């Protein structure tokens, strides 16, 4: 059995590799905070003030080596989760080669402007970029509450313009993992089982994904419980469709992760472990499997609920349009009845008015009689198309009276 590495040796082995395969790390934050971090000035002045704009890091997950500068990190996917929250995603690489653990490295190489635009994201950034201070900075939050024993230089970042301000909406990042990784796993087991060594990365992604699903779920509950308003129906439908696509994409990603975790090649690593260590590694990997199975199940449930919400929204919209048509038809019916009464009167008045001289000898009751006769003919003609309804009504009335007489 290969002797276990020390923590320092193990960490050096981790930092040595990192450029193949891939999974994704989810980065989660607040859209207004993102605007503060990225674009706070006129777009025309950005290139002049920041000639190396493409090299600024929004957030990164990288193999850390003090002698090598960190590569730029570019956002790959982004979307609104609500009016105040957004989602950005990065591709990272994970490779297991022989019995060496190859850890995560950002493999992005395209700028934000070429990232997938889900929801008018770039246009919104442009519209909001002319206010506030000119500041592009990266702040790595400490997500693990213990300081690392490895005394390396901190990852580079630009200091805050307001260091004393309360800033609770920091973008969530995995930059703590290279520093704290040896504290999150047993170095003795991780040196012999690379799959066990990767459990903190998958656990971080699973925890963040669970947070994202919670945000999507809250937004769904808000939309589904809100009284239908035609003014907001389009916005609600766009959000539901967007979240539906995100949920389906994430569900597919979780299936890929589960297939990755289920590979039989990883079982052979446990043969190098003692029985006690093998149990620990197996439990850690089984816990990851259960986490991603839960996330997959939750994605599928939320996706189904979004389908139902979209169908309900379409139905409510159609019902609203149907109500409009019914009101319009009622108004047209009223106008028709009014015209039915008005036209005979207008006709008779016109006839008698135009021939006033010729008909001067007639009495006024003649005009009334003619008007009544013409009106009666008009009503009969109007009711002729509805004769079926009248006949059916008379039959029902006759049947009721006949039934009442027989009963008496």
Short mmCIF file of C-alpha atoms in Angstrom, two decimals:
data_model
loop_
_atom_site.label_atom_id
_atom_site.label_comp_id
_atom_site.label_asym_id
_atom_site.label_seq_id
_atom_site.Cartn_x
_atom_site.Cartn_y
_atom_site.Cartn_z
CA UNK A 1 0.00 0.00 0.00
CA UNK A 2 1.28 3.43 -0.92
CA UNK A 3 2.29 5.36 2.22
CA UNK A 4 0.04 8.33 2.95
CA UNK A 5 1.24 11.81 2.15
CA UNK A 6 1.52 14.53 4.67
CA UNK A 7 -0.83 17.49 4.44
CA UNK A 8 1.81 19.63 2.76
CA UNK A 9 2.71 16.91 0.23
CA UNK A 10 -0.93 16.27 -0.49
CA UNK A 11 -1.61 19.96 -1.05
CA UNK A 12 1.30 20.24 -3.44
CA UNK A 13 -0.08 17.30 -5.40
CA UNK A 14 -3.41 19.09 -5.64
CA UNK A 15 -1.85 22.35 -6.81
CA UNK A 16 0.18 20.58 -9.48
CA UNK A 17 -2.69 19.64 -11.75
CA UNK A 18 -5.90 21.02 -13.10
CA UNK A 19 -6.75 21.36 -16.78
CA UNK A 20 -8.97 18.46 -17.92
CA UNK A 21 -12.58 17.31 -17.68
CA UNK A 22 -15.03 19.72 -16.14
CA UNK A 23 -17.90 20.28 -13.84
CA UNK A 24 -19.49 23.55 -12.84
CA UNK A 25 -19.33 25.72 -9.79
CA UNK A 26 -22.38 27.81 -9.04
CA UNK A 27 -21.78 31.39 -8.00
CA UNK A 28 -24.71 33.16 -6.44
CA UNK A 29 -25.23 36.80 -5.50
CA UNK A 30 -27.35 39.91 -5.80
CA UNK A 31 -27.82 41.71 -9.10
CA UNK A 32 -27.42 45.20 -7.69
CA UNK A 33 -24.22 44.18 -5.96
CA UNK A 34 -23.04 42.79 -9.27
CA UNK A 35 -23.70 46.11 -10.95
CA UNK A 36 -21.64 47.84 -8.28
CA UNK A 37 -18.79 45.40 -8.80
CA UNK A 38 -18.73 45.34 -12.57
CA UNK A 39 -20.01 48.48 -14.29
CA UNK A 40 -20.42 51.74 -12.41
CA UNK A 41 -19.58 54.27 -15.08
CA UNK A 42 -20.35 55.21 -18.64
CA UNK A 43 -19.54 52.33 -20.96
CA UNK A 44 -17.66 54.66 -23.30
CA UNK A 45 -15.16 55.48 -20.53
CA UNK A 46 -14.58 51.93 -19.33
CA UNK A 47 -12.05 51.01 -22.00
CA UNK A 48 -10.04 54.16 -21.29
CA UNK A 49 -10.15 53.87 -17.51
CA UNK A 50 -9.67 50.10 -17.47
CA UNK A 51 -7.54 49.08 -20.48
CA UNK A 52 -7.16 45.60 -19.01
CA UNK A 53 -10.85 45.22 -18.27
CA UNK A 54 -10.96 41.66 -19.58
CA UNK A 55 -8.42 40.61 -16.96
CA UNK A 56 -10.46 41.74 -13.97
CA UNK A 57 -11.84 38.85 -12.01
CA UNK A 58 -15.45 38.73 -10.98
CA UNK A 59 -14.79 35.53 -9.08
CA UNK A 60 -12.54 32.59 -9.71
CA UNK A 61 -11.87 29.01 -8.81
CA UNK A 62 -8.28 28.22 -9.63
CA UNK A 63 -5.33 26.08 -8.73
CA UNK A 64 -3.38 28.37 -6.45
CA UNK A 65 0.34 28.76 -6.98
CA UNK A 66 2.10 31.76 -5.48
CA UNK A 67 4.64 31.81 -8.32
CA UNK A 68 2.04 31.79 -11.09
CA UNK A 69 -0.54 34.57 -11.55
CA UNK A 70 -4.14 33.48 -11.46
CA UNK A 71 -5.78 33.34 -14.90
CA UNK A 72 -8.75 35.58 -15.69
CA UNK A 73 -12.14 34.17 -14.83
CA UNK A 74 -15.08 34.80 -17.11
CA UNK A 75 -18.73 34.26 -16.42
CA UNK A 76 -20.18 31.51 -18.61
CA UNK A 77 -23.88 31.63 -17.84
CA UNK A 78 -26.11 34.02 -15.95
CA UNK A 79 -29.78 34.61 -15.33
CA UNK A 80 -32.19 36.52 -13.12
CA UNK A 81 -33.70 34.50 -10.31
CA UNK A 82 -35.86 37.37 -9.06
CA UNK A 83 -35.97 41.16 -9.11
CA UNK A 84 -33.01 41.35 -6.74
CA UNK A 85 -31.08 38.11 -7.22
CA UNK A 86 -29.13 36.69 -10.11
CA UNK A 87 -27.14 33.60 -10.94
CA UNK A 88 -23.73 33.32 -12.61
CA UNK A 89 -21.95 30.10 -13.46
CA UNK A 90 -18.37 29.15 -14.20
CA UNK A 91 -16.91 26.06 -15.77
CA UNK A 92 -14.14 24.43 -13.78
CA UNK A 93 -12.08 21.38 -14.55
CA UNK A 94 -11.75 18.27 -12.43
CA UNK A 95 -9.54 15.37 -13.44
CA UNK A 96 -8.56 12.17 -11.71
CA UNK A 97 -5.39 10.71 -13.17
CA UNK A 98 -4.02 7.45 -11.82
CA UNK A 99 -3.83 7.91 -8.04
CA UNK A 100 -3.11 11.62 -8.20
CA UNK A 101 -5.89 14.10 -7.54
CA UNK A 102 -6.24 16.80 -10.14
CA UNK A 103 -8.28 19.62 -8.70
CA UNK A 104 -10.25 22.54 -10.05
CA UNK A 105 -9.10 25.18 -12.49
CA UNK A 106 -11.11 27.80 -14.31
CA UNK A 107 -11.03 27.06 -18.02
CA UNK A 108 -13.06 30.06 -19.17
CA UNK A 109 -11.67 32.23 -21.94
CA UNK A 110 -14.47 34.46 -23.13
CA UNK A 111 -15.73 37.79 -21.76
CA UNK A 112 -19.05 38.50 -20.15
CA UNK A 113 -20.36 40.23 -23.27
CA UNK A 114 -20.21 36.88 -25.08
CA UNK A 115 -21.80 34.92 -22.28
CA UNK A 116 -25.21 33.35 -22.71
CA UNK A 117 -27.82 36.08 -22.34
CA UNK A 118 -30.90 34.59 -20.69
CA UNK A 119 -32.91 37.62 -19.67
CA UNK A 120 -31.77 40.93 -21.19
CA UNK A 121 -28.83 40.84 -18.78
CA UNK A 122 -26.32 42.83 -20.81
CA UNK A 123 -28.86 45.49 -21.74
CA UNK A 124 -29.75 45.93 -18.09
CA UNK A 125 -26.08 46.27 -17.17
CA UNK A 126 -25.63 48.90 -19.85
CA UNK A 127 -28.67 50.84 -18.70
CA UNK A 128 -27.47 50.89 -15.09
CA UNK A 129 -23.79 51.57 -15.73
CA UNK A 130 -23.79 55.38 -15.63
CA UNK A 131 -24.28 55.87 -11.90
CA UNK A 132 -22.09 55.43 -8.85
CA UNK A 133 -18.33 55.13 -8.44
CA UNK A 134 -16.00 53.63 -11.01
CA UNK A 135 -15.05 50.39 -9.33
CA UNK A 136 -14.36 46.86 -10.47
CA UNK A 137 -13.18 44.72 -7.60
CA UNK A 138 -13.13 41.15 -6.40
CA UNK A 139 -13.81 40.31 -2.77
CA UNK A 140 -13.31 36.67 -1.77
CA UNK A 141 -15.60 35.92 1.18
CA UNK A 142 -14.55 33.45 3.86
CA UNK A 143 -17.13 30.69 3.78
CA UNK A 144 -15.21 28.42 6.15
CA UNK A 145 -14.92 29.71 9.68
CA UNK A 146 -11.37 28.48 10.31
CA UNK A 147 -8.08 29.96 9.20
CA UNK A 148 -5.84 27.77 7.12
CA UNK A 149 -2.61 26.50 8.62
CA UNK A 150 -0.91 26.83 5.24
CA UNK A 151 0.84 30.20 5.26
CA UNK A 152 0.55 31.22 1.63
CA UNK A 153 -0.14 34.65 0.21
CA UNK A 154 -3.80 35.50 -0.09
CA UNK A 155 -5.49 35.37 -3.45
CA UNK A 156 -5.30 38.78 -5.19
CA UNK A 157 -8.24 41.14 -4.94
CA UNK A 158 -8.91 44.86 -5.12
CA UNK A 159 -9.74 46.48 -1.77
CA UNK A 160 -13.19 47.90 -1.13
CA UNK A 161 -13.79 51.60 -1.59
CA UNK A 162 -15.78 51.56 1.63
CA UNK A 163 -14.09 49.04 3.94
CA UNK A 164 -16.19 50.08 6.94
CA UNK A 165 -19.53 49.69 5.20
CA UNK A 166 -21.79 46.77 5.93
CA UNK A 167 -21.70 44.54 2.84
CA UNK A 168 -23.87 41.45 3.37
CA UNK A 169 -24.48 40.70 -0.31
CA UNK A 170 -21.05 39.42 -1.31
CA UNK A 171 -20.97 37.14 -4.30
CA UNK A 172 -20.62 33.56 -3.18
CA UNK A 173 -17.33 32.05 -4.30
CA UNK A 174 -15.34 28.86 -3.96
CA UNK A 175 -12.01 30.64 -3.58
CA UNK A 176 -11.68 29.37 -0.03
CA UNK A 177 -11.39 25.76 -1.16
CA UNK A 178 -7.71 25.78 -2.20
CA UNK A 179 -6.77 27.25 1.18
CA UNK A 180 -9.07 25.17 3.35
CA UNK A 181 -9.20 21.95 1.39
CA UNK A 182 -6.87 20.02 3.66
CA UNK A 183 -9.09 20.98 6.62
CA UNK A 184 -12.22 19.61 4.99
CA UNK A 185 -10.93 16.09 4.32
CA UNK A 186 -8.69 13.56 6.02
CA UNK A 187 -5.31 13.98 4.27
CA UNK A 188 -4.43 10.33 4.90
CA UNK A 189 -7.52 9.10 3.07
CA UNK A 190 -7.45 11.81 0.41
CA UNK A 191 -3.87 10.93 -0.52
CA UNK A 192 -5.01 7.44 -1.54
CA UNK A 193 -8.59 8.08 -2.75
CA UNK A 194 -8.88 11.02 -5.18
CA UNK A 195 -12.66 10.71 -5.33
CA UNK A 196 -12.84 11.27 -1.58
CA UNK A 197 -10.52 14.25 -2.00
CA UNK A 198 -13.03 15.88 -4.33
CA UNK A 199 -15.95 15.64 -1.91
CA UNK A 200 -15.61 19.24 -0.58
CA UNK A 201 -15.93 20.63 -4.10
CA UNK A 202 -19.07 18.65 -4.88
CA UNK A 203 -20.46 19.43 -1.43
CA UNK A 204 -19.91 23.15 -2.03
CA UNK A 205 -21.64 22.97 -5.41
CA UNK A 206 -24.52 20.95 -3.91
CA UNK A 207 -25.00 23.40 -1.03
CA UNK A 208 -25.03 26.38 -3.39
CA UNK A 209 -27.38 24.60 -5.78
CA UNK A 210 -29.75 23.96 -2.88
CA UNK A 211 -29.68 27.68 -2.10
CA UNK A 212 -30.46 28.50 -5.72
CA UNK A 213 -33.36 26.06 -5.79
CA UNK A 214 -34.65 27.69 -2.62
CA UNK A 215 -34.59 31.08 -4.34
CA UNK A 216 -36.37 29.69 -7.41
CA UNK A 217 -38.93 27.98 -5.17
CA UNK A 218 -39.66 31.21 -3.28
CA UNK A 219 -40.10 33.08 -6.55
CA UNK A 220 -42.46 30.37 -7.79
CA UNK A 221 -44.52 30.56 -4.61
CA UNK A 222 -44.71 34.34 -4.92
CA UNK A 223 -45.92 34.17 -8.52
CA UNK A 224 -48.34 31.29 -7.94
CA UNK A 225 -49.89 32.89 -4.84
CA UNK A 226 -50.24 36.38 -6.34
CA UNK A 227 -53.63 37.41 -7.65
CA UNK A 228 -53.60 37.33 -11.42
CA UNK A 229 -52.94 40.74 -12.94
CA UNK A 230 -52.87 41.20 -16.73
CA UNK A 231 -50.22 43.90 -16.32
CA UNK A 232 -47.74 41.39 -14.85
CA UNK A 233 -48.72 38.28 -16.79
CA UNK A 234 -46.00 38.73 -19.44
CA UNK A 235 -43.25 39.28 -16.85
CA UNK A 236 -44.42 36.32 -14.80
CA UNK A 237 -44.51 34.10 -17.85
CA UNK A 238 -40.97 35.15 -18.85
CA UNK A 239 -39.68 34.37 -15.36
CA UNK A 240 -41.41 31.00 -15.25
CA UNK A 241 -40.04 30.03 -18.67
CA UNK A 242 -36.54 31.16 -17.68
CA UNK A 243 -36.62 29.23 -14.40
CA UNK A 244 -38.06 26.21 -16.20
CA UNK A 245 -35.09 26.18 -18.60
CA UNK A 246 -32.66 26.62 -15.69
CA UNK A 247 -34.24 23.77 -13.73
CA UNK A 248 -34.13 21.43 -16.72
CA UNK A 249 -30.51 22.34 -17.41
CA UNK A 250 -29.52 21.84 -13.78
CA UNK A 251 -31.39 18.54 -13.61
CA UNK A 252 -29.41 17.31 -16.62
CA UNK A 253 -26.22 18.49 -14.92
CA UNK A 254 -27.09 16.60 -11.74
CA UNK A 255 -27.65 13.46 -13.81
CA UNK A 256 -24.15 13.91 -15.24
CA UNK A 257 -22.70 14.30 -11.74
CA UNK A 258 -24.49 11.17 -10.55
CA UNK A 259 -23.13 9.22 -13.52
CA UNK A 260 -19.68 10.56 -12.68
CA UNK A 261 -20.01 9.49 -9.04
CA UNK A 262 -21.27 6.04 -10.06
CA UNK A 263 -18.22 5.14 -12.16
CA UNK A 264 -16.84 1.76 -11.18
CA UNK A 265 -13.26 2.95 -11.71
CA UNK A 266 -13.46 4.87 -8.45
CA UNK A 267 -14.11 1.71 -6.44
CA UNK A 268 -10.56 0.51 -6.96
CA UNK A 269 -9.20 3.43 -4.98
CA UNK A 270 -10.79 2.01 -1.83
CA UNK A 271 -8.57 -1.06 -2.09
CA UNK A 272 -5.64 1.09 -0.97
CA UNK A 273 -7.43 2.11 2.22
CA UNK A 274 -7.67 0.44 5.59
CA UNK A 275 -11.14 -0.88 6.52
CA UNK A 276 -11.79 2.09 8.82
CA UNK A 277 -10.70 4.62 6.21
CA UNK A 278 -12.66 2.80 3.50
CA UNK A 279 -15.84 3.17 5.57
CA UNK A 280 -15.22 6.92 6.00
CA UNK A 281 -14.57 7.42 2.28
CA UNK A 282 -17.58 5.34 1.32
CA UNK A 283 -19.87 7.31 3.63
CA UNK A 284 -18.60 10.63 2.25
CA UNK A 285 -19.20 9.55 -1.34
CA UNK A 286 -22.59 8.04 -0.49
CA UNK A 287 -23.56 11.31 1.17
CA UNK A 288 -22.65 13.18 -2.02
CA UNK A 289 -24.71 10.76 -4.08
CA UNK A 290 -27.73 11.26 -1.82
CA UNK A 291 -27.29 15.05 -1.97
CA UNK A 292 -27.31 15.13 -5.77
CA UNK A 293 -30.18 12.65 -5.95
CA UNK A 294 -32.13 14.99 -3.68
CA UNK A 295 -31.20 17.98 -5.86
CA UNK A 296 -32.24 16.10 -9.01
CA UNK A 297 -35.57 15.15 -7.42
CA UNK A 298 -36.13 18.73 -6.26
CA UNK A 299 -35.30 20.10 -9.73
CA UNK A 300 -37.79 17.73 -11.33
CA UNK A 301 -40.51 18.64 -8.83
CA UNK A 302 -39.95 22.37 -9.30
CA UNK A 303 -39.89 21.92 -13.07
CA UNK A 304 -43.24 20.12 -12.92
CA UNK A 305 -44.67 22.87 -10.72
CA UNK A 306 -43.44 25.50 -13.16
CA UNK A 307 -45.19 23.64 -15.97
CA UNK A 308 -48.40 23.74 -13.96
CA UNK A 309 -47.94 27.42 -13.12
CA UNK A 310 -47.38 28.28 -16.78
CA UNK A 311 -50.49 26.32 -17.77
CA UNK A 312 -52.50 28.10 -15.08
CA UNK A 313 -51.14 31.46 -16.19
CA UNK A 314 -52.06 30.71 -19.80
CA UNK A 315 -55.51 29.60 -18.67
CA UNK A 316 -56.02 32.72 -16.56
CA UNK A 317 -54.87 34.89 -19.44
CA UNK A 318 -57.27 33.12 -21.79
CA UNK A 319 -60.04 33.48 -19.19
CA UNK A 320 -59.35 37.20 -18.93
CA UNK A 321 -59.51 37.56 -22.70
CA UNK A 322 -62.74 35.54 -22.75
CA UNK A 323 -64.25 37.88 -20.18
CA UNK A 324 -63.31 40.83 -22.36
CA UNK A 325 -65.01 39.19 -25.33
CA UNK A 326 -68.13 38.45 -23.26
CA UNK A 327 -68.32 42.06 -22.10
CA UNK A 328 -67.86 43.23 -25.68
CA UNK A 329 -70.58 40.86 -26.92
CA UNK A 330 -72.93 42.09 -24.17
CA UNK A 331 -72.34 45.68 -25.20
CA UNK A 332 -72.95 44.80 -28.86
CA UNK A 333 -76.20 43.07 -27.87
CA UNK A 334 -77.36 46.15 -26.00
CA UNK A 335 -76.55 48.30 -29.01
CA UNK A 336 -78.49 45.88 -31.23
CA UNK A 337 -81.57 46.05 -29.01
CA UNK A 338 -81.31 49.84 -28.89
CA UNK A 339 -81.03 50.00 -32.67
CA UNK A 340 -84.05 47.67 -33.00
CA UNK A 341 -86.18 50.11 -31.03
CA UNK A 342 -84.68 53.26 -32.47
CA UNK A 343 -84.78 52.44 -36.19
CA UNK A 344 -88.61 52.11 -36.50
CA UNK A 345 -89.12 55.36 -34.63
CA UNK A 346 -86.53 57.07 -36.78
CA UNK A 347 -88.10 55.63 -39.95
CA UNK A 348 -91.59 56.77 -39.11
CA UNK A 349 -90.45 60.17 -37.93
CA UNK A 350 -88.48 60.65 -41.15
CA UNK A 351 -91.44 59.65 -43.36
CA UNK A 352 -93.87 61.94 -41.61
CA UNK A 353 -91.34 64.73 -41.30
CA UNK A 354 -90.36 64.77 -44.98
CA UNK A 355 -94.02 64.67 -46.09
CA UNK A 356 -95.35 67.10 -43.54
CA UNK A 357 -97.07 69.31 -46.11
CA UNK A 358 -98.73 66.43 -47.95
CA UNK A 359 -99.86 64.78 -44.71
CA UNK A 360 -101.03 67.96 -43.00
CA UNK A 361 -104.60 66.73 -42.92
CA UNK A 362 -103.81 63.57 -40.94
CA UNK A 363 -104.18 63.40 -37.22
CA UNK A 364 -101.28 62.68 -34.90
CA UNK A 365 -102.70 59.32 -33.84
CA UNK A 366 -102.03 58.07 -37.37
CA UNK A 367 -98.30 58.65 -36.80
CA UNK A 368 -98.52 56.78 -33.48
CA UNK A 369 -100.41 53.90 -35.06
CA UNK A 370 -97.96 53.57 -37.93
CA UNK A 371 -95.05 53.73 -35.52
CA UNK A 372 -96.54 50.97 -33.37
CA UNK A 373 -97.26 48.78 -36.39
CA UNK A 374 -93.77 49.24 -37.82
CA UNK A 375 -92.27 48.59 -34.40
CA UNK A 376 -94.34 45.45 -34.02
CA UNK A 377 -93.26 44.15 -37.42
CA UNK A 378 -89.64 44.90 -36.48
CA UNK A 379 -89.94 43.02 -33.19
CA UNK A 380 -91.51 40.03 -34.96
CA UNK A 381 -88.74 40.03 -37.52
CA UNK A 382 -86.10 40.35 -34.79
CA UNK A 383 -87.66 37.51 -32.82
CA UNK A 384 -87.99 35.27 -35.87
CA UNK A 385 -84.32 34.25 -35.62
CA UNK A 386 -84.90 33.47 -31.94
CA UNK A 387 -88.12 31.55 -32.54
CA UNK A 388 -86.50 28.30 -31.42
CA UNK A 389 -85.71 29.80 -28.04
CA UNK A 390 -89.22 31.22 -27.74
CA UNK A 391 -90.87 27.94 -28.73
CA UNK A 392 -88.72 26.01 -26.26
CA UNK A 393 -89.57 28.52 -23.52
CA UNK A 394 -93.29 28.21 -24.24
CA UNK A 395 -93.08 24.42 -24.21
CA UNK A 396 -91.33 24.43 -20.85
CA UNK A 397 -93.88 26.85 -19.42
CA UNK A 398 -96.75 24.74 -20.79
CA UNK A 399 -95.18 21.58 -19.41
CA UNK A 400 -94.84 23.13 -15.97
CA UNK A 401 -98.45 24.29 -15.95
CA UNK A 402 -99.67 20.97 -17.26
CA UNK A 403 -97.64 19.07 -14.66
CA UNK A 404 -98.98 21.31 -11.91
CA UNK A 405 -102.58 20.75 -13.03
CA UNK A 406 -102.18 16.97 -13.14
CA UNK A 407 -100.60 16.98 -9.70
CA UNK A 408 -103.52 18.98 -8.33
#
